[in-house]
Coordinates of C-alpha atoms in Angstrom, one line a residue:
Chain A
M1 CA -85.2 74.7 29.6
D2 CA -83.8 71.4 28.5
L3 CA -86.9 69.8 28.6
Q4 CA -88.3 72.1 25.5
Y5 CA -86.8 70.2 22.9
P6 CA -87.6 66.6 23.9
L7 CA -91.5 68.0 24.4
E8 CA -92.0 69.8 21.3
L9 CA -91.1 66.0 19.7
I10 CA -93.3 64.3 22.4
G11 CA -96.3 67.4 20.9
T12 CA -95.5 66.6 17.6
F13 CA -95.8 62.7 18.5
V14 CA -99.0 62.8 20.1
F15 CA -100.6 65.2 17.5
A16 CA -99.9 62.9 15.2
I17 CA -101.5 60.2 16.9
S18 CA -104.5 61.9 17.1
G19 CA -104.5 63.2 13.4
A20 CA -104.4 59.6 12.6
L21 CA -106.7 58.3 14.8
A22 CA -109.2 61.3 13.9
V23 CA -110.4 59.8 10.6
R24 CA -110.7 56.3 11.8
D25 CA -114.5 55.9 11.6
R26 CA -114.3 57.6 7.7
E27 CA -113.6 55.4 4.9
H28 CA -109.8 57.1 4.7
D29 CA -107.3 54.2 4.1
I30 CA -104.4 53.8 6.1
F31 CA -102.2 56.3 3.8
G32 CA -105.0 58.9 4.1
A33 CA -104.8 58.4 8.0
G34 CA -100.9 58.8 7.9
F35 CA -101.7 62.1 5.9
T36 CA -103.9 63.3 7.9
G37 CA -101.6 62.6 11.2
F38 CA -98.8 64.5 9.5
I39 CA -101.0 67.6 8.5
T40 CA -102.4 67.6 11.9
A41 CA -99.0 67.8 13.5
I42 CA -96.9 70.0 11.1
G43 CA -100.0 72.5 10.4
G44 CA -100.4 75.0 12.9
G45 CA -96.2 75.5 13.1
T46 CA -96.2 75.3 9.4
L47 CA -98.8 78.3 9.0
R48 CA -97.1 80.7 11.7
D49 CA -93.5 80.4 9.9
V50 CA -95.0 80.5 6.4
L51 CA -96.4 84.1 7.8
L52 CA -93.6 85.0 9.4
G53 CA -91.4 84.1 6.7
A54 CA -89.1 82.1 9.0
Y55 CA -87.5 79.6 7.0
P56 CA -86.3 76.6 6.9
L57 CA -89.5 75.4 8.5
V58 CA -88.6 73.4 11.9
W59 CA -90.0 70.1 10.3
I60 CA -87.8 70.5 7.2
G61 CA -84.7 72.1 8.9
D62 CA -85.3 69.1 11.4
V63 CA -85.6 65.8 10.4
Y64 CA -86.4 64.5 14.0
F65 CA -89.5 66.2 13.9
L66 CA -90.5 64.0 11.0
Y67 CA -89.7 60.6 12.9
A68 CA -91.7 61.9 15.4
I69 CA -94.5 62.0 13.2
F70 CA -94.0 58.5 11.5
A71 CA -93.8 57.1 15.0
G72 CA -97.1 58.6 16.3
V73 CA -98.9 57.4 12.6
F74 CA -97.4 54.4 13.0
T75 CA -98.3 53.9 16.7
A76 CA -102.2 55.0 15.7
F77 CA -102.1 52.0 13.1
V78 CA -100.8 49.0 14.9
F79 CA -101.9 49.8 18.3
P80 CA -105.4 51.5 17.4
K81 CA -107.8 49.8 19.9
I82 CA -105.1 50.6 22.8
M83 CA -105.0 54.2 21.2
L84 CA -108.7 54.3 21.3
K85 CA -109.1 53.3 24.8
L86 CA -106.9 56.0 25.7
R87 CA -108.9 58.5 24.3
R88 CA -109.4 60.0 27.6
T89 CA -105.4 60.0 28.0
M90 CA -105.3 61.6 24.1
F91 CA -107.5 64.1 25.1
L92 CA -105.4 65.2 28.0
F93 CA -102.4 64.7 26.1
D94 CA -103.7 67.0 23.4
T95 CA -105.0 69.6 25.7
L96 CA -101.4 69.7 27.1
G97 CA -100.3 70.0 23.3
I98 CA -102.1 73.1 22.7
G99 CA -100.9 74.6 25.7
F100 CA -97.1 73.9 25.3
F101 CA -97.5 74.8 21.3
T102 CA -99.3 78.0 21.9
V103 CA -96.6 79.3 24.1
L104 CA -93.9 77.7 22.2
G105 CA -95.4 79.8 19.3
V106 CA -95.6 83.4 21.0
E107 CA -91.9 82.9 22.1
K108 CA -90.8 82.2 18.6
S109 CA -92.8 85.0 17.0
L110 CA -91.2 87.3 19.8
S111 CA -87.3 86.1 18.9
L112 CA -88.4 87.0 15.1
G113 CA -88.8 90.3 16.8
V114 CA -92.9 90.8 15.7
R115 CA -95.0 92.9 17.9
P116 CA -96.6 91.1 21.0
E117 CA -100.3 91.4 19.2
I118 CA -98.7 89.3 16.3
A119 CA -96.8 87.0 18.8
A120 CA -100.8 86.2 20.4
I121 CA -102.1 85.4 17.3
M122 CA -99.1 83.5 15.9
G123 CA -99.0 81.2 19.4
M124 CA -102.8 80.3 18.9
F125 CA -102.1 79.5 15.4
S126 CA -99.5 77.1 16.1
A127 CA -101.7 75.2 18.4
V128 CA -105.0 75.1 16.5
M129 CA -104.4 75.6 12.9
G130 CA -103.2 72.2 12.3
G131 CA -106.5 70.8 13.2
V132 CA -108.2 73.4 11.6
I133 CA -106.9 72.3 8.3
R134 CA -107.0 68.7 8.7
D135 CA -111.0 69.5 9.1
T136 CA -110.8 71.4 6.3
L137 CA -109.4 69.1 4.2
T138 CA -111.7 66.1 5.2
N139 CA -114.9 68.5 5.1
E140 CA -115.8 68.8 8.5
I141 CA -116.4 71.6 10.3
P142 CA -113.1 72.8 11.6
I143 CA -112.7 72.2 15.5
L144 CA -112.5 75.9 15.8
F145 CA -116.0 76.5 14.9
R146 CA -117.9 73.5 16.7
K147 CA -116.1 72.7 20.0
E148 CA -116.6 74.0 23.4
I149 CA -113.8 76.7 24.2
Y150 CA -110.8 75.7 22.4
A151 CA -108.8 78.6 20.6
S152 CA -109.8 81.2 22.7
A153 CA -108.5 79.6 25.7
C154 CA -105.1 79.5 23.7
L155 CA -105.8 83.1 22.5
V156 CA -106.0 83.6 26.5
G157 CA -103.1 82.1 27.5
A158 CA -101.0 83.4 24.7
I159 CA -102.1 87.3 26.0
L160 CA -101.0 86.3 30.2
Y161 CA -97.7 84.6 28.8
L162 CA -97.1 88.0 27.0
V163 CA -98.5 89.8 30.0
L164 CA -96.4 88.5 32.5
N165 CA -93.0 88.8 30.6
Y166 CA -93.9 92.3 30.0
F167 CA -93.8 92.7 33.7
G168 CA -90.1 90.7 33.6
L169 CA -91.6 87.3 35.3
H170 CA -89.1 84.4 35.6
R171 CA -89.8 82.5 32.0
D172 CA -90.2 79.1 33.5
V173 CA -92.6 80.4 36.0
N174 CA -94.2 82.0 33.4
L175 CA -94.8 78.8 30.9
L176 CA -95.7 77.3 34.3
I177 CA -98.5 79.4 34.7
S178 CA -99.6 80.4 30.9
I179 CA -100.1 76.8 30.1
S180 CA -101.8 75.6 33.3
V181 CA -104.0 78.4 32.4
I182 CA -104.9 77.2 28.6
I183 CA -105.6 73.6 29.8
S184 CA -107.7 74.6 32.9
I185 CA -109.8 76.5 30.9
R186 CA -109.9 73.9 28.3
L187 CA -110.8 71.0 30.8
V188 CA -113.4 73.1 32.6
A189 CA -115.1 73.9 29.6
V190 CA -115.4 70.4 28.2
K191 CA -116.5 69.1 31.7
Y192 CA -119.2 71.7 31.9
K193 CA -119.7 72.2 28.4
L194 CA -118.8 75.8 28.2
S195 CA -119.2 77.6 24.8
L196 CA -118.8 81.1 24.2
P197 CA -121.8 83.2 23.1
R198 CA -123.2 83.6 19.7
L199 CA -124.1 86.8 17.9
D200 CA -127.5 87.5 17.9
Chain B
M1 CA -102.2 110.4 -3.6
D2 CA -102.3 110.6 0.7
L3 CA -105.5 108.6 0.9
Q4 CA -104.4 105.2 -0.2
Y5 CA -103.4 104.1 3.8
P6 CA -106.7 105.5 5.6
L7 CA -108.7 103.9 2.4
E8 CA -106.3 100.9 3.3
L9 CA -107.5 100.8 6.6
I10 CA -110.9 101.5 6.1
G11 CA -111.2 98.9 3.6
T12 CA -109.7 96.0 6.3
F13 CA -112.2 97.6 8.7
V14 CA -115.1 96.6 6.5
F15 CA -113.9 93.5 5.3
A16 CA -113.5 92.6 9.0
I17 CA -117.6 93.2 9.8
S18 CA -118.5 92.0 6.9
G19 CA -116.6 88.4 7.5
A20 CA -118.0 88.6 11.0
L21 CA -121.3 89.2 10.1
A22 CA -121.1 86.1 7.1
V23 CA -121.1 83.7 9.8
R24 CA -124.1 85.3 12.0
D25 CA -127.1 82.9 10.9
R26 CA -124.5 79.6 11.8
E27 CA -123.8 78.0 14.8
H28 CA -120.3 80.0 15.3
D29 CA -119.9 81.5 18.5
I30 CA -118.2 85.0 18.9
F31 CA -115.1 83.5 19.0
G32 CA -115.5 82.0 15.5
A33 CA -117.0 85.3 14.3
G34 CA -114.3 87.2 15.4
F35 CA -111.6 85.0 13.8
T36 CA -114.0 84.5 10.4
G37 CA -113.5 88.3 10.2
F38 CA -109.9 88.9 10.9
I39 CA -109.5 85.5 7.7
T40 CA -111.7 87.8 5.6
A41 CA -109.6 90.9 6.2
I42 CA -106.1 89.5 5.8
G43 CA -106.5 86.4 3.4
G44 CA -106.4 88.4 0.1
G45 CA -103.5 89.9 0.6
T46 CA -101.6 87.5 2.8
L47 CA -101.9 84.8 0.0
R48 CA -100.9 87.7 -2.7
D49 CA -98.0 88.5 -0.2
V50 CA -97.1 84.8 0.5
L51 CA -96.6 83.8 -3.1
L52 CA -94.7 86.7 -4.0
G53 CA -92.4 86.2 -1.2
A54 CA -92.9 89.9 -0.2
Y55 CA -92.2 90.0 4.0
P56 CA -93.1 91.0 6.3
L57 CA -97.0 90.5 5.5
V58 CA -98.8 93.8 5.9
W59 CA -100.8 93.8 8.9
I60 CA -97.9 91.9 10.6
G61 CA -95.4 94.8 9.8
D62 CA -97.6 97.1 10.4
V63 CA -100.4 96.9 13.6
Y64 CA -102.7 99.3 12.4
F65 CA -104.2 96.8 10.1
L66 CA -104.9 94.6 13.1
Y67 CA -106.6 97.3 15.3
A68 CA -108.7 98.2 12.0
I69 CA -109.7 94.4 12.5
F70 CA -110.3 94.7 16.1
A71 CA -112.4 97.5 15.6
G72 CA -114.5 95.6 12.5
V73 CA -114.8 92.7 14.5
F74 CA -116.2 94.6 17.7
T75 CA -118.7 96.8 15.5
A76 CA -120.1 93.5 14.3
F77 CA -120.3 92.2 17.5
V78 CA -121.7 95.4 19.6
F79 CA -123.9 96.9 16.3
P80 CA -125.3 93.8 15.0
K81 CA -128.4 94.9 14.5
I82 CA -127.5 98.5 13.1
M83 CA -124.6 96.6 10.7
L84 CA -127.6 94.2 9.4
K85 CA -130.3 97.2 9.0
L86 CA -126.9 98.6 6.9
R87 CA -126.7 95.4 5.0
R88 CA -127.2 97.4 1.6
T89 CA -124.6 99.6 3.0
M90 CA -122.1 96.8 3.8
F91 CA -123.3 95.1 0.2
L92 CA -121.7 98.6 -1.2
F93 CA -118.4 99.0 1.2
D94 CA -117.6 95.2 -0.1
T95 CA -117.9 96.2 -3.7
L96 CA -116.0 99.5 -3.0
G97 CA -113.7 97.3 -0.9
I98 CA -113.0 94.8 -3.8
G99 CA -112.6 97.8 -6.5
F100 CA -110.3 99.2 -4.4
F101 CA -107.9 96.4 -3.1
T102 CA -107.9 94.8 -6.4
V103 CA -106.0 98.2 -8.2
L104 CA -104.0 97.9 -4.7
G105 CA -102.9 94.4 -5.2
V106 CA -101.7 94.9 -8.8
E107 CA -99.8 98.1 -8.1
K108 CA -98.2 96.6 -5.2
S109 CA -97.1 93.2 -7.3
L110 CA -95.9 96.1 -10.1
S111 CA -93.9 97.3 -7.4
L112 CA -92.1 94.0 -6.8
G113 CA -91.3 93.6 -10.5
V114 CA -93.8 90.8 -11.2
R115 CA -94.9 90.9 -14.8
P116 CA -98.6 92.2 -15.6
E117 CA -100.1 88.9 -16.4
I118 CA -99.3 87.8 -12.7
A119 CA -100.0 91.2 -11.0
A120 CA -103.6 91.1 -12.5
I121 CA -104.1 87.6 -10.8
M122 CA -102.4 89.0 -7.8
G123 CA -104.5 92.0 -8.1
M124 CA -107.6 89.9 -8.5
F125 CA -106.6 87.3 -5.9
S126 CA -106.1 90.4 -3.1
A127 CA -109.4 91.6 -3.7
V128 CA -111.3 88.0 -3.4
M129 CA -109.2 85.1 -1.8
G130 CA -110.2 86.2 1.7
G131 CA -113.7 85.3 0.9
V132 CA -112.4 82.4 -0.4
I133 CA -110.5 81.2 2.3
R134 CA -113.3 82.0 4.6
D135 CA -115.7 80.1 3.3
T136 CA -113.6 77.3 2.3
L137 CA -112.7 77.0 6.4
T138 CA -116.6 77.3 7.0
N139 CA -117.1 74.6 4.7
E140 CA -119.3 76.8 2.3
I141 CA -118.8 76.8 -1.7
P142 CA -116.5 79.6 -2.4
I143 CA -118.5 82.9 -3.0
L144 CA -116.2 82.7 -6.3
F145 CA -118.3 79.9 -7.7
R146 CA -121.5 81.1 -6.5
K147 CA -122.2 84.4 -7.2
E148 CA -122.9 86.6 -9.8
I149 CA -120.0 88.1 -11.4
Y150 CA -117.8 88.5 -8.8
A151 CA -114.0 87.7 -9.0
S152 CA -114.4 88.4 -13.0
A153 CA -114.8 92.0 -12.2
C154 CA -111.9 92.2 -10.3
L155 CA -109.7 90.4 -12.8
V156 CA -111.4 92.7 -15.6
G157 CA -110.5 95.9 -13.7
A158 CA -107.0 94.5 -12.9
I159 CA -106.4 94.0 -16.9
L160 CA -107.9 97.4 -17.9
Y161 CA -105.7 99.5 -14.9
L162 CA -102.7 97.6 -16.5
V163 CA -103.3 98.4 -20.1
L164 CA -104.4 102.2 -19.1
N165 CA -100.8 102.2 -17.3
Y166 CA -98.7 100.6 -20.3
F167 CA -100.6 103.9 -22.1
G168 CA -99.0 106.2 -19.7
L169 CA -102.3 107.2 -18.1
H170 CA -101.8 109.5 -14.8
R171 CA -102.0 107.1 -12.2
D172 CA -104.9 109.0 -10.3
V173 CA -107.0 109.1 -13.5
N174 CA -106.2 105.4 -13.9
L175 CA -107.4 103.8 -10.2
L176 CA -110.6 106.2 -10.7
I177 CA -111.6 104.4 -13.9
S178 CA -110.3 101.0 -13.3
I179 CA -112.2 100.9 -9.6
S180 CA -115.4 102.5 -11.4
V181 CA -115.7 99.6 -13.9
I182 CA -114.9 96.9 -11.1
I183 CA -117.8 98.7 -8.7
S184 CA -120.0 99.3 -12.6
I185 CA -119.8 95.7 -13.5
R186 CA -120.5 94.3 -10.0
L187 CA -123.3 96.6 -9.2
V188 CA -124.9 95.6 -12.8
A189 CA -124.5 92.2 -12.3
V190 CA -126.5 92.0 -8.9
K191 CA -129.0 94.3 -10.1
Y192 CA -129.5 92.3 -13.5
K193 CA -128.8 88.9 -12.0
L194 CA -126.1 88.1 -14.5
S195 CA -124.0 85.3 -14.4
L196 CA -121.1 84.1 -17.0
P197 CA -121.9 81.0 -19.3
R198 CA -121.3 77.8 -17.9
L199 CA -119.6 74.9 -19.7
D200 CA -121.8 72.1 -21.1
Chain C
M1 CA -82.3 66.1 -20.5
D2 CA -83.2 69.1 -22.5
L3 CA -87.1 67.6 -22.9
Q4 CA -87.4 68.4 -19.1
Y5 CA -88.8 71.9 -19.8
P6 CA -91.4 71.3 -22.7
L7 CA -92.5 68.4 -20.6
E8 CA -93.1 70.7 -17.7
L9 CA -95.0 72.6 -19.9
I10 CA -96.8 69.9 -21.7
G11 CA -97.9 68.7 -18.1
T12 CA -98.9 72.2 -17.0
F13 CA -101.1 72.6 -19.6
V14 CA -102.9 68.7 -19.0
F15 CA -103.8 69.5 -15.3
A16 CA -105.0 72.6 -16.5
I17 CA -107.1 70.8 -19.0
S18 CA -108.1 68.1 -16.4
G19 CA -108.7 70.6 -13.4
A20 CA -111.2 72.6 -15.7
L21 CA -113.3 69.6 -16.9
A22 CA -113.0 68.5 -13.4
V23 CA -116.2 71.1 -12.4
R24 CA -118.0 70.5 -15.8
D25 CA -120.9 68.6 -14.1
R26 CA -121.2 71.1 -11.5
E27 CA -122.7 74.8 -11.2
H28 CA -119.4 77.0 -11.6
D29 CA -119.4 78.9 -14.4
I30 CA -116.6 79.3 -16.8
F31 CA -114.4 82.0 -14.6
G32 CA -114.9 79.0 -12.4
A33 CA -113.8 76.7 -14.4
G34 CA -110.5 78.6 -15.2
F35 CA -109.8 79.0 -11.8
T36 CA -110.4 75.5 -11.1
G37 CA -107.8 74.7 -14.2
F38 CA -105.6 77.2 -12.8
I39 CA -105.4 76.0 -9.3
T40 CA -105.3 72.8 -10.5
A41 CA -102.0 73.1 -12.3
I42 CA -99.8 75.3 -10.1
G43 CA -101.0 74.0 -6.8
G44 CA -98.8 71.5 -6.0
G45 CA -95.7 72.7 -7.6
T46 CA -96.4 76.4 -5.3
L47 CA -97.3 74.6 -2.2
R48 CA -94.2 72.6 -2.3
D49 CA -91.9 76.1 -2.9
V50 CA -94.0 77.8 -0.4
L51 CA -92.8 75.4 2.2
L52 CA -89.2 75.2 1.0
G53 CA -89.0 79.2 0.8
A54 CA -87.9 78.7 -2.6
Y55 CA -89.0 81.9 -4.5
P56 CA -89.6 82.9 -7.1
L57 CA -92.5 80.4 -8.1
V58 CA -92.1 78.6 -10.9
W59 CA -95.3 80.2 -12.9
I60 CA -94.3 83.8 -11.0
G61 CA -91.0 83.6 -12.7
D62 CA -91.4 82.2 -15.9
V63 CA -94.8 83.3 -17.9
Y64 CA -94.7 80.2 -20.4
F65 CA -96.5 78.5 -17.4
L66 CA -99.4 80.7 -17.2
Y67 CA -99.3 80.9 -21.0
A68 CA -99.4 76.7 -20.6
I69 CA -102.4 76.9 -17.9
F70 CA -104.7 79.3 -20.4
A71 CA -104.1 77.3 -23.1
G72 CA -105.1 74.6 -21.4
V73 CA -108.5 76.2 -19.9
F74 CA -108.7 77.5 -23.1
T75 CA -108.9 74.1 -24.6
A76 CA -111.3 72.9 -21.9
F77 CA -113.7 75.7 -22.9
V78 CA -113.4 75.7 -26.5
F79 CA -113.4 71.4 -27.0
P80 CA -114.9 69.9 -24.1
K81 CA -116.8 67.6 -25.8
I82 CA -113.6 66.5 -27.6
M83 CA -111.8 66.6 -24.4
L84 CA -114.2 64.5 -22.5
K85 CA -114.6 61.7 -25.3
L86 CA -110.9 61.9 -24.4
R87 CA -111.7 60.8 -20.9
R88 CA -109.6 58.1 -21.3
T89 CA -106.5 60.1 -22.9
M90 CA -106.7 62.4 -20.3
F91 CA -106.6 59.9 -17.5
L92 CA -103.2 58.5 -19.1
F93 CA -101.7 62.1 -19.5
D94 CA -103.3 62.8 -15.8
T95 CA -101.2 59.7 -14.5
L96 CA -98.1 60.6 -17.0
G97 CA -98.5 63.8 -15.1
I98 CA -98.1 62.9 -11.7
G99 CA -95.6 60.4 -12.6
F100 CA -93.3 62.9 -13.7
F101 CA -93.8 66.0 -11.3
T102 CA -93.2 63.9 -8.8
V103 CA -89.8 62.7 -9.7
L104 CA -89.3 66.6 -10.9
G105 CA -90.3 67.5 -7.5
V106 CA -88.1 65.5 -5.7
E107 CA -85.3 66.6 -7.7
K108 CA -85.6 70.2 -7.5
S109 CA -86.2 69.5 -3.4
L110 CA -82.5 67.9 -3.6
S111 CA -81.3 70.6 -5.6
L112 CA -82.6 73.0 -2.7
G113 CA -80.2 71.2 0.1
V114 CA -82.9 69.5 1.8
R115 CA -82.9 65.9 3.2
P116 CA -84.2 63.1 1.0
E117 CA -87.1 62.3 3.7
I118 CA -88.1 65.5 3.2
A119 CA -87.6 65.6 -0.7
A120 CA -90.0 61.9 -1.1
I121 CA -92.8 64.3 0.4
M122 CA -91.9 67.5 -1.6
G123 CA -92.3 64.9 -5.0
M124 CA -94.9 63.8 -3.8
F125 CA -97.1 67.0 -2.7
S126 CA -95.8 68.4 -6.0
A127 CA -98.0 65.8 -8.0
V128 CA -101.3 65.6 -5.9
M129 CA -101.6 68.8 -4.0
G130 CA -102.7 70.6 -6.5
G131 CA -106.0 68.4 -7.1
V132 CA -106.1 68.4 -3.2
I133 CA -106.3 72.2 -3.1
R134 CA -108.9 72.0 -5.9
D135 CA -110.7 69.5 -4.4
T136 CA -111.0 71.3 -1.2
L137 CA -112.3 74.7 -2.5
T138 CA -115.0 73.5 -4.4
N139 CA -116.2 70.9 -1.1
E140 CA -115.1 68.0 -2.5
I141 CA -113.4 65.0 -0.6
P142 CA -110.4 65.5 -1.9
I143 CA -108.9 63.0 -4.3
L144 CA -106.4 61.9 -1.9
F145 CA -108.9 60.2 0.3
R146 CA -111.3 58.8 -2.0
K147 CA -109.3 57.1 -5.0
E148 CA -107.7 54.0 -5.5
I149 CA -104.4 54.3 -4.7
Y150 CA -102.7 57.3 -5.7
A151 CA -101.0 59.8 -3.8
S152 CA -99.1 56.5 -1.8
A153 CA -97.7 55.7 -5.8
C154 CA -96.3 59.1 -5.8
L155 CA -94.5 58.0 -3.0
V156 CA -92.9 54.9 -3.6
G157 CA -92.1 56.6 -6.8
A158 CA -90.2 59.1 -4.7
I159 CA -88.4 56.6 -2.4
L160 CA -87.7 54.5 -5.4
Y161 CA -85.7 57.2 -7.2
L162 CA -83.8 58.5 -4.2
V163 CA -82.9 54.7 -3.5
L164 CA -81.9 54.6 -7.1
N165 CA -80.1 57.7 -7.0
Y166 CA -78.2 56.9 -3.9
F167 CA -76.8 54.2 -5.7
G168 CA -75.7 55.9 -8.3
L169 CA -78.1 54.8 -11.6
H170 CA -77.8 57.5 -14.7
R171 CA -80.3 59.9 -13.4
D172 CA -82.1 59.1 -17.1
V173 CA -82.8 55.8 -16.5
N174 CA -83.5 56.5 -13.0
L175 CA -86.5 59.0 -14.4
L176 CA -87.3 56.5 -16.7
I177 CA -87.7 53.8 -14.1
S178 CA -89.3 55.7 -11.1
I179 CA -91.8 57.5 -13.6
S180 CA -92.9 53.9 -14.7
V181 CA -93.2 52.3 -11.7
I182 CA -95.6 55.0 -10.2
I183 CA -98.0 54.9 -13.4
S184 CA -98.0 51.7 -13.6
I185 CA -99.1 51.1 -9.9
R186 CA -101.3 53.8 -10.6
L187 CA -103.0 51.9 -13.9
V188 CA -103.0 48.6 -12.2
A189 CA -104.8 49.7 -9.1
V190 CA -107.5 51.6 -11.3
K191 CA -107.8 48.7 -13.3
Y192 CA -108.6 46.3 -10.2
K193 CA -109.8 48.9 -8.0
L194 CA -107.0 48.1 -5.9
S195 CA -107.3 50.6 -2.1
L196 CA -105.1 50.3 0.8
P197 CA -106.4 48.8 3.6
R198 CA -108.4 50.6 6.1
L199 CA -107.5 51.3 9.8
D200 CA -110.2 49.4 12.1

């Protein structure tokens, strides 16, 4: 799949934009916004690779990821109004992003030889922990705890990928199905404001 | 000591229950509660091992720890009322847990060849940092900063273990004494609401 | 440069004092203050080395850093009034510290073979992330997001060091210039309350 590498860079770029814009309403200066975009873009994959001991980290070993982040932050700075008008588009990109990064994180973890249970968790972490770290640093309740079904959609997609993979489904088809399921769950959850039940 | 491995699993199970229940009064859904139980159970040991560069992490290398966490979260979900009635029992388990994980963290660190000063800190981290990470993610003041004597009891027990170990005390006796001291300090501190003095 | 090692220890000592004093007005007991001093002193370098996979961590491999931290926390405890009267001096020390640790972090990263773009980020992280982690744990808005020009001064100095290094400037001269630039930017920014613009 020759598309994987450019798609990863695009995903990183989009995550950096949404991270930088996430602080727009608050008191951060442009440095803080850039820093937040950076953390959002690299946080999930970095946590995954630190937990797995997979060095060098992706963005340290391949400088193009850094350039994708710079480009994203720069775009958020120069075209903030356009970006915010595109908020709905950005939401779609973010949703595509979490679907894509989840499955990619699962695959990377499997390739490092961990068990599927671990790979599922790592896939979810890849997609959502950048936002969680961003929210923690900026003193927000992390997205994980407040949004409609979000991380759990990633977990479901990760498990689905692993199951289909176990049954020998062709990788490209599997990618397509698993990512689509994550995206669909997320879109339906947001549209109908679906949440998981609480303990009580 | 053949009991060590099952005790570790039980400790992990108990930490996962208490982590999942910790968010009960708040707005988290069951996914958030499960995530919080997971972080509470693995956080301390994970931070210790990442700082020491000790890969693979315990719960990544041995899937039974993950199962212990799932079982703990599941128990918190299915029997929340029973678990909360057992709150006092849970507090005792948590106290046993921090005693046990402190000394275990000291031993693991020593086995990796670090100095005793470092091992003492790592022992304390093993016991308390899961709760600290959980509290940080959920925007609470970490337990470390608000509770009656907590982390400092672990630090005292860790140092005691190292001193007795230095003087050649038999490991089993040492374990028993050091863990008992941590538990006793904690129980007395909670019963009499003892805190360390503040700076002023 | 034989001064580097003692300067690192002094920097660590000063960061520990300022970290322990940072919580003075709040509800933390002396253990919490000590813990905060510890995190402030080691946080930045630890994050850098974990991201780079550079083990053992400095303070784990060389126990004198731990002693410098203990000495700093102890000083903050025993002489808090003197330390607070020295607040202005402490601010100067902190400013010297971030200048020094930035450039040192750049050099360490380069020596590990990473690209200059990464080294610049790692230099900044070395200087500021200890304070960011401290603020996150204590539920403050991290210094990075609220202060006058702070982390961005470090980033400018890091980039300057790399540029001058590229053009073959003698290391000692380069150190002097780059650190001076960081310190000057920071002092001028605080004196005139300069901030970077915000997005809007």
